[in-house]
């Protein structure tokens, strides 16, 4: 007997796995947040869920590396985006320098 594979069922199963992963991650974060509020950072890191959360984040990041989708059709000029990011960085640096210079008691 031949096994029937339907792409819709596969996609639906992946959506269910994604929802379960999101709920699991939120639960772990809530438990770790509760430990953080009750005992601080040391108690949170002592919980074994901390290791599970870090491990699952690393595995998810590693598996996401192989997924790529080309969305940009037009060729962007890298020099233009470099100048834009340099300008934004200079503005943020200037604002920070000004606010630091007008702070009372800071020489």
JSON list of C-alpha atoms in Angstrom, two decimals:
[
{"chain": "A", "resi": 1, "resn": "UNK", "atom": "CA", "xyz": [0.00, 0.00, 0.00]},
{"chain": "A", "resi": 2, "resn": "UNK", "atom": "CA", "xyz": [1.34, 3.43, -0.97]},
{"chain": "A", "resi": 3, "resn": "UNK", "atom": "CA", "xyz": [1.48, 6.14, 1.68]},
{"chain": "A", "resi": 4, "resn": "UNK", "atom": "CA", "xyz": [-0.35, 9.30, 0.64]},
{"chain": "A", "resi": 5, "resn": "UNK", "atom": "CA", "xyz": [1.51, 12.50, 1.45]},
{"chain": "A", "resi": 6, "resn": "UNK", "atom": "CA", "xyz": [-0.45, 15.71, 1.17]},
{"chain": "A", "resi": 7, "resn": "UNK", "atom": "CA", "xyz": [1.40, 19.01, 1.42]},
{"chain": "A", "resi": 8, "resn": "UNK", "atom": "CA", "xyz": [-1.56, 20.64, 3.18]},
{"chain": "A", "resi": 9, "resn": "UNK", "atom": "CA", "xyz": [-1.40, 18.13, 6.03]},
{"chain": "A", "resi": 10, "resn": "UNK", "atom": "CA", "xyz": [2.35, 18.58, 6.33]},
{"chain": "A", "resi": 11, "resn": "UNK", "atom": "CA", "xyz": [1.96, 22.36, 6.45]},
{"chain": "A", "resi": 12, "resn": "UNK", "atom": "CA", "xyz": [-0.85, 22.08, 9.02]},
{"chain": "A", "resi": 13, "resn": "UNK", "atom": "CA", "xyz": [1.30, 19.77, 11.16]},
{"chain": "A", "resi": 14, "resn": "UNK", "atom": "CA", "xyz": [4.18, 22.28, 11.02]},
{"chain": "A", "resi": 15, "resn": "UNK", "atom": "CA", "xyz": [1.81, 25.05, 12.10]},
{"chain": "A", "resi": 16, "resn": "UNK", "atom": "CA", "xyz": [0.71, 22.96, 15.09]},
{"chain": "A", "resi": 17, "resn": "UNK", "atom": "CA", "xyz": [4.34, 22.31, 16.04]},
{"chain": "A", "resi": 18, "resn": "UNK", "atom": "CA", "xyz": [5.05, 26.03, 15.77]},
{"chain": "A", "resi": 19, "resn": "UNK", "atom": "CA", "xyz": [2.13, 26.90, 18.06]},
{"chain": "A", "resi": 20, "resn": "UNK", "atom": "CA", "xyz": [3.22, 24.26, 20.59]},
{"chain": "A", "resi": 21, "resn": "UNK", "atom": "CA", "xyz": [6.80, 25.63, 20.51]},
{"chain": "A", "resi": 22, "resn": "UNK", "atom": "CA", "xyz": [5.56, 29.18, 21.11]},
{"chain": "A", "resi": 23, "resn": "UNK", "atom": "CA", "xyz": [3.40, 28.07, 24.06]},
{"chain": "A", "resi": 24, "resn": "UNK", "atom": "CA", "xyz": [6.29, 26.05, 25.51]},
{"chain": "A", "resi": 25, "resn": "UNK", "atom": "CA", "xyz": [8.70, 28.97, 25.18]},
{"chain": "A", "resi": 26, "resn": "UNK", "atom": "CA", "xyz": [6.22, 31.38, 26.79]},
{"chain": "A", "resi": 27, "resn": "UNK", "atom": "CA", "xyz": [5.72, 28.94, 29.68]},
{"chain": "A", "resi": 28, "resn": "UNK", "atom": "CA", "xyz": [9.45, 28.59, 30.24]},
{"chain": "A", "resi": 29, "resn": "UNK", "atom": "CA", "xyz": [9.89, 32.37, 30.11]},
{"chain": "A", "resi": 30, "resn": "UNK", "atom": "CA", "xyz": [7.07, 32.90, 32.61]},
{"chain": "A", "resi": 31, "resn": "UNK", "atom": "CA", "xyz": [8.58, 30.37, 35.03]},
{"chain": "A", "resi": 32, "resn": "UNK", "atom": "CA", "xyz": [12.02, 31.93, 34.66]},
{"chain": "A", "resi": 33, "resn": "UNK", "atom": "CA", "xyz": [10.54, 35.40, 35.11]},
{"chain": "A", "resi": 34, "resn": "UNK", "atom": "CA", "xyz": [8.83, 34.27, 38.30]},
{"chain": "A", "resi": 35, "resn": "UNK", "atom": "CA", "xyz": [12.13, 32.87, 39.60]},
{"chain": "A", "resi": 36, "resn": "UNK", "atom": "CA", "xyz": [13.86, 36.13, 38.66]},
{"chain": "A", "resi": 37, "resn": "UNK", "atom": "CA", "xyz": [11.31, 38.21, 40.56]},
{"chain": "A", "resi": 38, "resn": "UNK", "atom": "CA", "xyz": [11.39, 35.96, 43.64]},
{"chain": "A", "resi": 39, "resn": "UNK", "atom": "CA", "xyz": [15.10, 35.20, 43.94]},
{"chain": "A", "resi": 40, "resn": "UNK", "atom": "CA", "xyz": [17.04, 37.27, 41.44]},
{"chain": "A", "resi": 41, "resn": "UNK", "atom": "CA", "xyz": [19.27, 36.35, 38.55]},
{"chain": "A", "resi": 42, "resn": "UNK", "atom": "CA", "xyz": [21.17, 33.63, 40.43]},
{"chain": "A", "resi": 43, "resn": "UNK", "atom": "CA", "xyz": [18.01, 31.69, 41.27]},
{"chain": "A", "resi": 44, "resn": "UNK", "atom": "CA", "xyz": [16.81, 32.00, 37.69]},
{"chain": "A", "resi": 45, "resn": "UNK", "atom": "CA", "xyz": [20.10, 30.63, 36.33]},
{"chain": "A", "resi": 46, "resn": "UNK", "atom": "CA", "xyz": [20.04, 27.78, 38.87]},
{"chain": "A", "resi": 47, "resn": "UNK", "atom": "CA", "xyz": [16.73, 26.53, 37.44]},
{"chain": "A", "resi": 48, "resn": "UNK", "atom": "CA", "xyz": [17.13, 23.70, 34.95]},
{"chain": "A", "resi": 49, "resn": "UNK", "atom": "CA", "xyz": [14.61, 25.40, 32.67]},
{"chain": "A", "resi": 50, "resn": "UNK", "atom": "CA", "xyz": [17.29, 28.03, 32.00]},
{"chain": "A", "resi": 51, "resn": "UNK", "atom": "CA", "xyz": [19.44, 25.38, 30.32]},
{"chain": "A", "resi": 52, "resn": "UNK", "atom": "CA", "xyz": [16.44, 24.11, 28.35]},
{"chain": "A", "resi": 53, "resn": "UNK", "atom": "CA", "xyz": [15.59, 27.64, 27.19]},
{"chain": "A", "resi": 54, "resn": "UNK", "atom": "CA", "xyz": [19.17, 28.41, 26.10]},
{"chain": "A", "resi": 55, "resn": "UNK", "atom": "CA", "xyz": [19.54, 25.04, 24.38]},
{"chain": "A", "resi": 56, "resn": "UNK", "atom": "CA", "xyz": [16.25, 25.33, 22.49]},
{"chain": "A", "resi": 57, "resn": "UNK", "atom": "CA", "xyz": [17.14, 28.89, 21.41]},
{"chain": "A", "resi": 58, "resn": "UNK", "atom": "CA", "xyz": [20.50, 27.75, 20.07]},
{"chain": "A", "resi": 59, "resn": "UNK", "atom": "CA", "xyz": [18.98, 24.79, 18.21]},
{"chain": "A", "resi": 60, "resn": "UNK", "atom": "CA", "xyz": [16.23, 26.98, 16.74]},
{"chain": "A", "resi": 61, "resn": "UNK", "atom": "CA", "xyz": [18.79, 29.54, 15.61]},
{"chain": "A", "resi": 62, "resn": "UNK", "atom": "CA", "xyz": [20.96, 26.84, 14.04]},
{"chain": "A", "resi": 63, "resn": "UNK", "atom": "CA", "xyz": [18.03, 25.30, 12.19]},
{"chain": "A", "resi": 64, "resn": "UNK", "atom": "CA", "xyz": [16.89, 28.72, 10.98]},
{"chain": "A", "resi": 65, "resn": "UNK", "atom": "CA", "xyz": [20.24, 29.33, 9.30]},
{"chain": "A", "resi": 66, "resn": "UNK", "atom": "CA", "xyz": [19.37, 27.01, 6.43]},
{"chain": "A", "resi": 67, "resn": "UNK", "atom": "CA", "xyz": [16.09, 28.78, 5.68]},
{"chain": "A", "resi": 68, "resn": "UNK", "atom": "CA", "xyz": [16.46, 31.55, 3.16]},
{"chain": "A", "resi": 69, "resn": "UNK", "atom": "CA", "xyz": [14.05, 33.32, 0.90]},
{"chain": "A", "resi": 70, "resn": "UNK", "atom": "CA", "xyz": [15.03, 35.95, -1.57]},
{"chain": "A", "resi": 71, "resn": "UNK", "atom": "CA", "xyz": [12.57, 38.79, -1.23]},
{"chain": "A", "resi": 72, "resn": "UNK", "atom": "CA", "xyz": [14.47, 41.67, -2.74]},
{"chain": "A", "resi": 73, "resn": "UNK", "atom": "CA", "xyz": [14.40, 41.76, -6.52]},
{"chain": "A", "resi": 74, "resn": "UNK", "atom": "CA", "xyz": [16.15, 45.07, -7.01]},
{"chain": "A", "resi": 75, "resn": "UNK", "atom": "CA", "xyz": [19.86, 45.47, -6.51]},
{"chain": "A", "resi": 76, "resn": "UNK", "atom": "CA", "xyz": [20.64, 47.82, -3.66]},
{"chain": "A", "resi": 77, "resn": "UNK", "atom": "CA", "xyz": [23.70, 49.99, -3.68]},
{"chain": "A", "resi": 78, "resn": "UNK", "atom": "CA", "xyz": [25.74, 49.18, -0.56]},
{"chain": "A", "resi": 79, "resn": "UNK", "atom": "CA", "xyz": [27.46, 52.58, -0.50]},
{"chain": "A", "resi": 80, "resn": "UNK", "atom": "CA", "xyz": [24.14, 54.39, -0.09]},
{"chain": "A", "resi": 81, "resn": "UNK", "atom": "CA", "xyz": [23.07, 52.22, 2.86]},
{"chain": "A", "resi": 82, "resn": "UNK", "atom": "CA", "xyz": [26.54, 52.64, 4.38]},
{"chain": "A", "resi": 83, "resn": "UNK", "atom": "CA", "xyz": [26.23, 56.42, 4.22]},
{"chain": "A", "resi": 84, "resn": "UNK", "atom": "CA", "xyz": [22.75, 56.28, 5.72]},
{"chain": "A", "resi": 85, "resn": "UNK", "atom": "CA", "xyz": [23.87, 54.11, 8.63]},
{"chain": "A", "resi": 86, "resn": "UNK", "atom": "CA", "xyz": [26.92, 56.32, 9.17]},
{"chain": "A", "resi": 87, "resn": "UNK", "atom": "CA", "xyz": [24.68, 59.41, 9.27]},
{"chain": "A", "resi": 88, "resn": "UNK", "atom": "CA", "xyz": [22.32, 57.80, 11.80]},
{"chain": "A", "resi": 89, "resn": "UNK", "atom": "CA", "xyz": [25.29, 56.76, 13.93]},
{"chain": "A", "resi": 90, "resn": "UNK", "atom": "CA", "xyz": [26.71, 60.29, 13.87]},
{"chain": "A", "resi": 91, "resn": "UNK", "atom": "CA", "xyz": [23.35, 61.78, 14.87]},
{"chain": "A", "resi": 92, "resn": "UNK", "atom": "CA", "xyz": [22.97, 59.35, 17.79]},
{"chain": "A", "resi": 93, "resn": "UNK", "atom": "CA", "xyz": [26.58, 59.97, 18.86]},
{"chain": "A", "resi": 94, "resn": "UNK", "atom": "CA", "xyz": [26.12, 63.74, 18.69]},
{"chain": "A", "resi": 95, "resn": "UNK", "atom": "CA", "xyz": [22.95, 63.63, 20.76]},
{"chain": "A", "resi": 96, "resn": "UNK", "atom": "CA", "xyz": [24.64, 61.41, 23.35]},
{"chain": "A", "resi": 97, "resn": "UNK", "atom": "CA", "xyz": [27.69, 63.69, 23.49]},
{"chain": "A", "resi": 98, "resn": "UNK", "atom": "CA", "xyz": [25.53, 66.78, 23.93]},
{"chain": "A", "resi": 99, "resn": "UNK", "atom": "CA", "xyz": [23.43, 65.21, 26.68]},
{"chain": "A", "resi": 100, "resn": "UNK", "atom": "CA", "xyz": [26.60, 64.05, 28.44]},
{"chain": "A", "resi": 101, "resn": "UNK", "atom": "CA", "xyz": [28.14, 67.52, 28.23]},
{"chain": "A", "resi": 102, "resn": "UNK", "atom": "CA", "xyz": [25.12, 69.28, 29.76]},
{"chain": "A", "resi": 103, "resn": "UNK", "atom": "CA", "xyz": [24.84, 66.78, 32.62]},
{"chain": "A", "resi": 104, "resn": "UNK", "atom": "CA", "xyz": [25.56, 68.53, 35.91]},
{"chain": "A", "resi": 105, "resn": "UNK", "atom": "CA", "xyz": [28.62, 67.28, 37.76]},
{"chain": "A", "resi": 106, "resn": "UNK", "atom": "CA", "xyz": [30.11, 65.54, 34.72]},
{"chain": "A", "resi": 107, "resn": "UNK", "atom": "CA", "xyz": [33.39, 66.98, 33.42]}
]
